[in-house]
């Protein structure tokens, strides 16, 4: 069993689409909620950052004529929609949770502060952190929140089962790393996260485990210490 007391779970917005081309697949959402419930049942404090790419990606919008700042703001709002959906799914299972937003928008969610988030985590609530950092051009919300909340690890749930030498969805010859250092990610130019986010994790000694969240039960397997996914550290 891993000795994780508090984790920051980063979920992909794109994964919420399931087999759809857009939006939220309710079956996938339910799978996520059940896996998070299992983590809570282990006594682990869970903070969650979820992306918005199933609805809108600011950077992609900028390439199609959107103002970059407004595009990023639209992306932040997309993460709020996903956060509310996840909150509703957790509530339906009886899992206490709260949505905190980096932009004031009460009563949709409470305005984020470190103390408010920590108090909720200590009370056994799942904390869903939305709207990124509230700033455009800054896509390091999961790293920043993981460091601020003193998480033991960032669990990056994706559509693939770890970090590869190349994109396995595009290159069938790509091989998987079981373990890799932050520096190797830089040197190999791997697209795990943006470089600023990876640097923040490195400088604050926040390890990362990249794993396939779309397979039900994998989150629990990671938390139990099974060797799945890719571990990023020193």
Coordinates of C-alpha atoms in Angstrom, one line a residue:
X1 CA 0.0 0.0 0.0
X2 CA 1.4 3.4 -0.9
X3 CA 1.6 5.8 2.0
X4 CA -0.4 8.5 0.3
X5 CA -2.4 10.7 2.7
X6 CA -3.4 13.4 0.3
X7 CA -3.4 13.3 -3.6
X8 CA -4.0 15.7 -6.4
X9 CA -5.9 13.9 -9.1
X10 CA -5.7 15.6 -12.5
X11 CA -8.4 14.4 -14.9
X12 CA -8.5 14.9 -18.6
X13 CA -11.5 16.8 -20.0
X14 CA -11.2 15.0 -23.3
X15 CA -11.6 11.6 -21.5
X16 CA -15.0 12.7 -20.3
X17 CA -16.2 12.6 -23.9
X18 CA -16.0 8.8 -23.8
X19 CA -16.8 7.6 -27.3
X20 CA -18.5 10.9 -28.2
X21 CA -17.0 13.7 -30.1
X22 CA -18.0 16.4 -27.7
X23 CA -19.4 17.0 -24.2
X24 CA -19.8 14.6 -21.3
X25 CA -20.3 10.8 -21.4
X26 CA -22.4 10.1 -18.4
X27 CA -21.1 6.5 -18.2
X28 CA -17.5 7.7 -18.1
X29 CA -18.5 10.3 -15.5
X30 CA -20.1 7.6 -13.3
X31 CA -17.0 5.4 -13.6
X32 CA -14.8 8.3 -12.5
X33 CA -17.1 9.0 -9.5
X34 CA -17.1 5.4 -8.3
X35 CA -13.3 5.3 -8.5
X36 CA -13.0 8.5 -6.5
X37 CA -15.5 7.1 -4.0
X38 CA -13.2 4.0 -3.6
X39 CA -10.2 6.3 -2.9
X40 CA -12.2 8.2 -0.3
X41 CA -13.2 4.9 1.3
X42 CA -9.5 4.2 1.8
X43 CA -9.2 7.3 3.9
X44 CA -7.3 9.2 1.3
X45 CA -7.8 13.0 1.0
X46 CA -8.6 13.7 -2.7
X47 CA -8.3 17.1 -4.5
X48 CA -9.2 17.1 -8.1
X49 CA -8.4 19.4 -11.1
X50 CA -10.3 18.5 -14.3
X51 CA -9.6 20.0 -17.7
X52 CA -12.2 21.4 -20.1
X53 CA -11.0 20.1 -23.5
X54 CA -14.2 18.2 -24.1
X55 CA -16.0 21.6 -24.3
X56 CA -13.4 24.2 -25.3
X57 CA -9.6 24.6 -25.4
X58 CA -8.4 28.2 -25.2
X59 CA -5.2 27.5 -27.1
X60 CA -7.0 25.8 -29.9
X61 CA -9.5 28.6 -30.1
X62 CA -6.7 31.1 -30.4
X63 CA -5.5 29.4 -33.6
X64 CA -9.0 29.8 -35.0
X65 CA -9.3 33.5 -34.5
X66 CA -10.3 33.8 -30.8
X67 CA -8.6 36.4 -28.7
X68 CA -6.2 34.3 -26.6
X69 CA -7.2 35.9 -23.3
X70 CA -10.9 35.4 -23.9
X71 CA -10.2 31.9 -25.3
X72 CA -8.4 30.9 -22.1
X73 CA -11.3 32.4 -20.1
X74 CA -13.7 30.3 -22.0
X75 CA -11.6 27.2 -21.3
X76 CA -11.7 28.1 -17.6
X77 CA -15.4 28.2 -17.7
X78 CA -15.4 24.8 -19.4
X79 CA -13.6 23.3 -16.4
X80 CA -16.3 24.7 -14.1
X81 CA -19.0 22.9 -16.1
X82 CA -17.0 19.6 -15.8
X83 CA -16.4 20.2 -12.1
X84 CA -20.1 20.7 -11.5
X85 CA -20.9 17.5 -13.4
X86 CA -18.4 15.5 -11.4
X87 CA -19.7 17.1 -8.1
X88 CA -23.2 16.0 -9.0
X89 CA -22.0 12.5 -9.8
X90 CA -20.2 12.2 -6.5
X91 CA -23.1 13.6 -4.6
X92 CA -25.4 11.0 -6.1
X93 CA -23.1 8.3 -4.5
X94 CA -23.2 10.0 -1.2
X95 CA -19.6 11.4 -1.4
X96 CA -19.3 14.8 0.3
X97 CA -17.6 17.3 -2.0
X98 CA -17.3 20.9 -2.8
X99 CA -16.4 22.9 -5.9
X100 CA -13.9 25.8 -5.5
X101 CA -13.3 28.2 -8.3
X102 CA -10.3 30.4 -9.1
X103 CA -12.7 33.1 -10.3
X104 CA -15.5 34.4 -8.1
X105 CA -18.8 33.0 -9.3
X106 CA -20.8 32.3 -6.1
X107 CA -23.2 30.5 -5.8
X108 CA -21.8 28.2 -8.5
X109 CA -18.8 27.5 -6.4
X110 CA -16.9 28.9 -3.5
X111 CA -13.9 31.2 -4.2
X112 CA -10.7 29.2 -3.8
X113 CA -8.3 29.7 -0.9
X114 CA -5.7 27.3 0.4
X115 CA -7.2 27.3 3.9
X116 CA -10.7 26.7 2.6
X117 CA -9.5 23.8 0.5
X118 CA -7.4 22.3 3.3
X119 CA -10.2 22.5 5.8
X120 CA -12.5 20.7 3.5
X121 CA -10.0 18.0 2.8
X122 CA -9.3 17.5 6.5
X123 CA -13.1 17.2 7.0
X124 CA -13.1 14.3 4.5
X125 CA -14.6 16.1 1.6
X126 CA -13.5 15.7 -2.0
X127 CA -12.3 19.1 -3.2
X128 CA -12.9 19.9 -6.9
X129 CA -10.7 22.8 -8.0
X130 CA -12.0 24.6 -11.1
X131 CA -11.2 27.6 -13.4
X132 CA -7.5 26.8 -13.5
X133 CA -5.5 29.6 -11.7
X134 CA -7.9 32.3 -12.9
X135 CA -5.2 33.6 -15.2
X136 CA -4.8 33.3 -19.0
X137 CA -1.5 32.0 -20.5
X138 CA -1.0 29.9 -17.3
X139 CA -1.9 26.2 -17.7
X140 CA -0.2 24.9 -14.6
X141 CA -3.3 24.8 -12.3
X142 CA -2.8 21.2 -11.3
X143 CA 0.8 21.6 -10.4
X144 CA 0.2 24.8 -8.5
X145 CA -2.7 23.4 -6.5
X146 CA -0.9 20.1 -5.8
X147 CA 2.0 22.1 -4.3
X148 CA -0.1 24.6 -2.4
X149 CA -2.2 21.8 -0.8
X150 CA 0.9 19.8 0.1
X151 CA -0.2 16.7 -1.8
X152 CA 2.0 13.6 -1.6
X153 CA 1.7 13.0 -5.3
X154 CA 0.0 14.2 -8.5
X155 CA -2.0 11.4 -10.2
X156 CA -2.4 12.4 -13.8
X157 CA -5.3 10.3 -15.2
X158 CA -5.2 10.2 -19.0
X159 CA -6.4 8.1 -22.0
X160 CA -3.1 6.2 -22.2
X161 CA -1.4 3.9 -19.6
X162 CA 1.7 6.0 -19.0
X163 CA 4.5 8.0 -20.7
X164 CA 5.9 6.7 -23.9
X165 CA 8.8 7.6 -26.1
X166 CA 6.3 9.1 -28.6
X167 CA 2.5 9.4 -28.8
X168 CA 1.3 5.8 -28.7
X169 CA -1.9 6.8 -30.4
X170 CA 0.1 8.0 -33.4
X171 CA 3.3 5.8 -33.3
X172 CA 2.8 2.1 -32.8
X173 CA 6.6 1.6 -32.2
X174 CA 6.5 3.9 -29.1
X175 CA 7.7 2.2 -25.9
X176 CA 6.5 2.9 -22.4
X177 CA 8.5 4.1 -19.4
X178 CA 7.9 2.5 -16.0
X179 CA 9.8 5.3 -14.4
X180 CA 11.4 8.5 -15.7
X181 CA 13.0 11.6 -14.2
X182 CA 11.9 15.2 -14.7
X183 CA 15.1 15.9 -16.5
X184 CA 14.5 13.1 -19.0
X185 CA 11.2 14.6 -19.8
X186 CA 12.9 17.9 -20.7
X187 CA 15.8 16.2 -22.6
X188 CA 13.5 14.0 -24.6
X189 CA 11.0 16.7 -25.3
X190 CA 8.1 14.6 -24.1
X191 CA 4.6 16.2 -23.9
X192 CA 3.6 15.0 -20.5
X193 CA 2.6 18.5 -19.2
X194 CA 3.8 21.9 -20.3
X195 CA 7.4 22.6 -19.2
X196 CA 6.4 25.2 -16.6
X197 CA 4.2 22.7 -14.8
X198 CA 6.9 20.0 -14.9
X199 CA 9.4 22.5 -13.6
X200 CA 7.2 23.4 -10.7
X201 CA 6.8 19.7 -9.7
X202 CA 10.5 19.2 -10.0
X203 CA 11.4 22.3 -7.9
X204 CA 8.9 21.4 -5.2
X205 CA 9.6 17.6 -5.2
X206 CA 6.0 16.7 -6.2
X207 CA 6.1 13.3 -7.9
X208 CA 3.8 12.5 -10.7
X209 CA 2.2 9.2 -11.7
X210 CA 0.7 9.1 -15.2
X211 CA -1.8 6.3 -15.7
X212 CA -4.9 5.2 -17.6
X213 CA -7.9 6.6 -15.8
X214 CA -10.3 5.4 -18.4
X215 CA -10.0 1.8 -17.1
X216 CA -12.3 1.4 -14.1
X217 CA -10.4 0.4 -11.0
X218 CA -7.0 1.8 -12.1
X219 CA -7.1 4.7 -9.6
X220 CA -7.5 2.2 -6.7
X221 CA -4.7 0.1 -8.2
X222 CA -2.3 3.1 -8.2
X223 CA -3.3 4.0 -4.6
X224 CA -2.6 0.5 -3.5
X225 CA 0.9 0.6 -4.9
X226 CA 0.5 -1.6 -8.0
X227 CA 3.1 -0.9 -10.7
X228 CA 0.9 0.6 -13.4
X229 CA 1.5 3.8 -15.3
X230 CA 4.7 5.8 -15.2
X231 CA 6.3 7.3 -12.2
X232 CA 8.0 10.7 -12.6
X233 CA 10.5 11.8 -10.0
X234 CA 14.2 12.3 -9.3

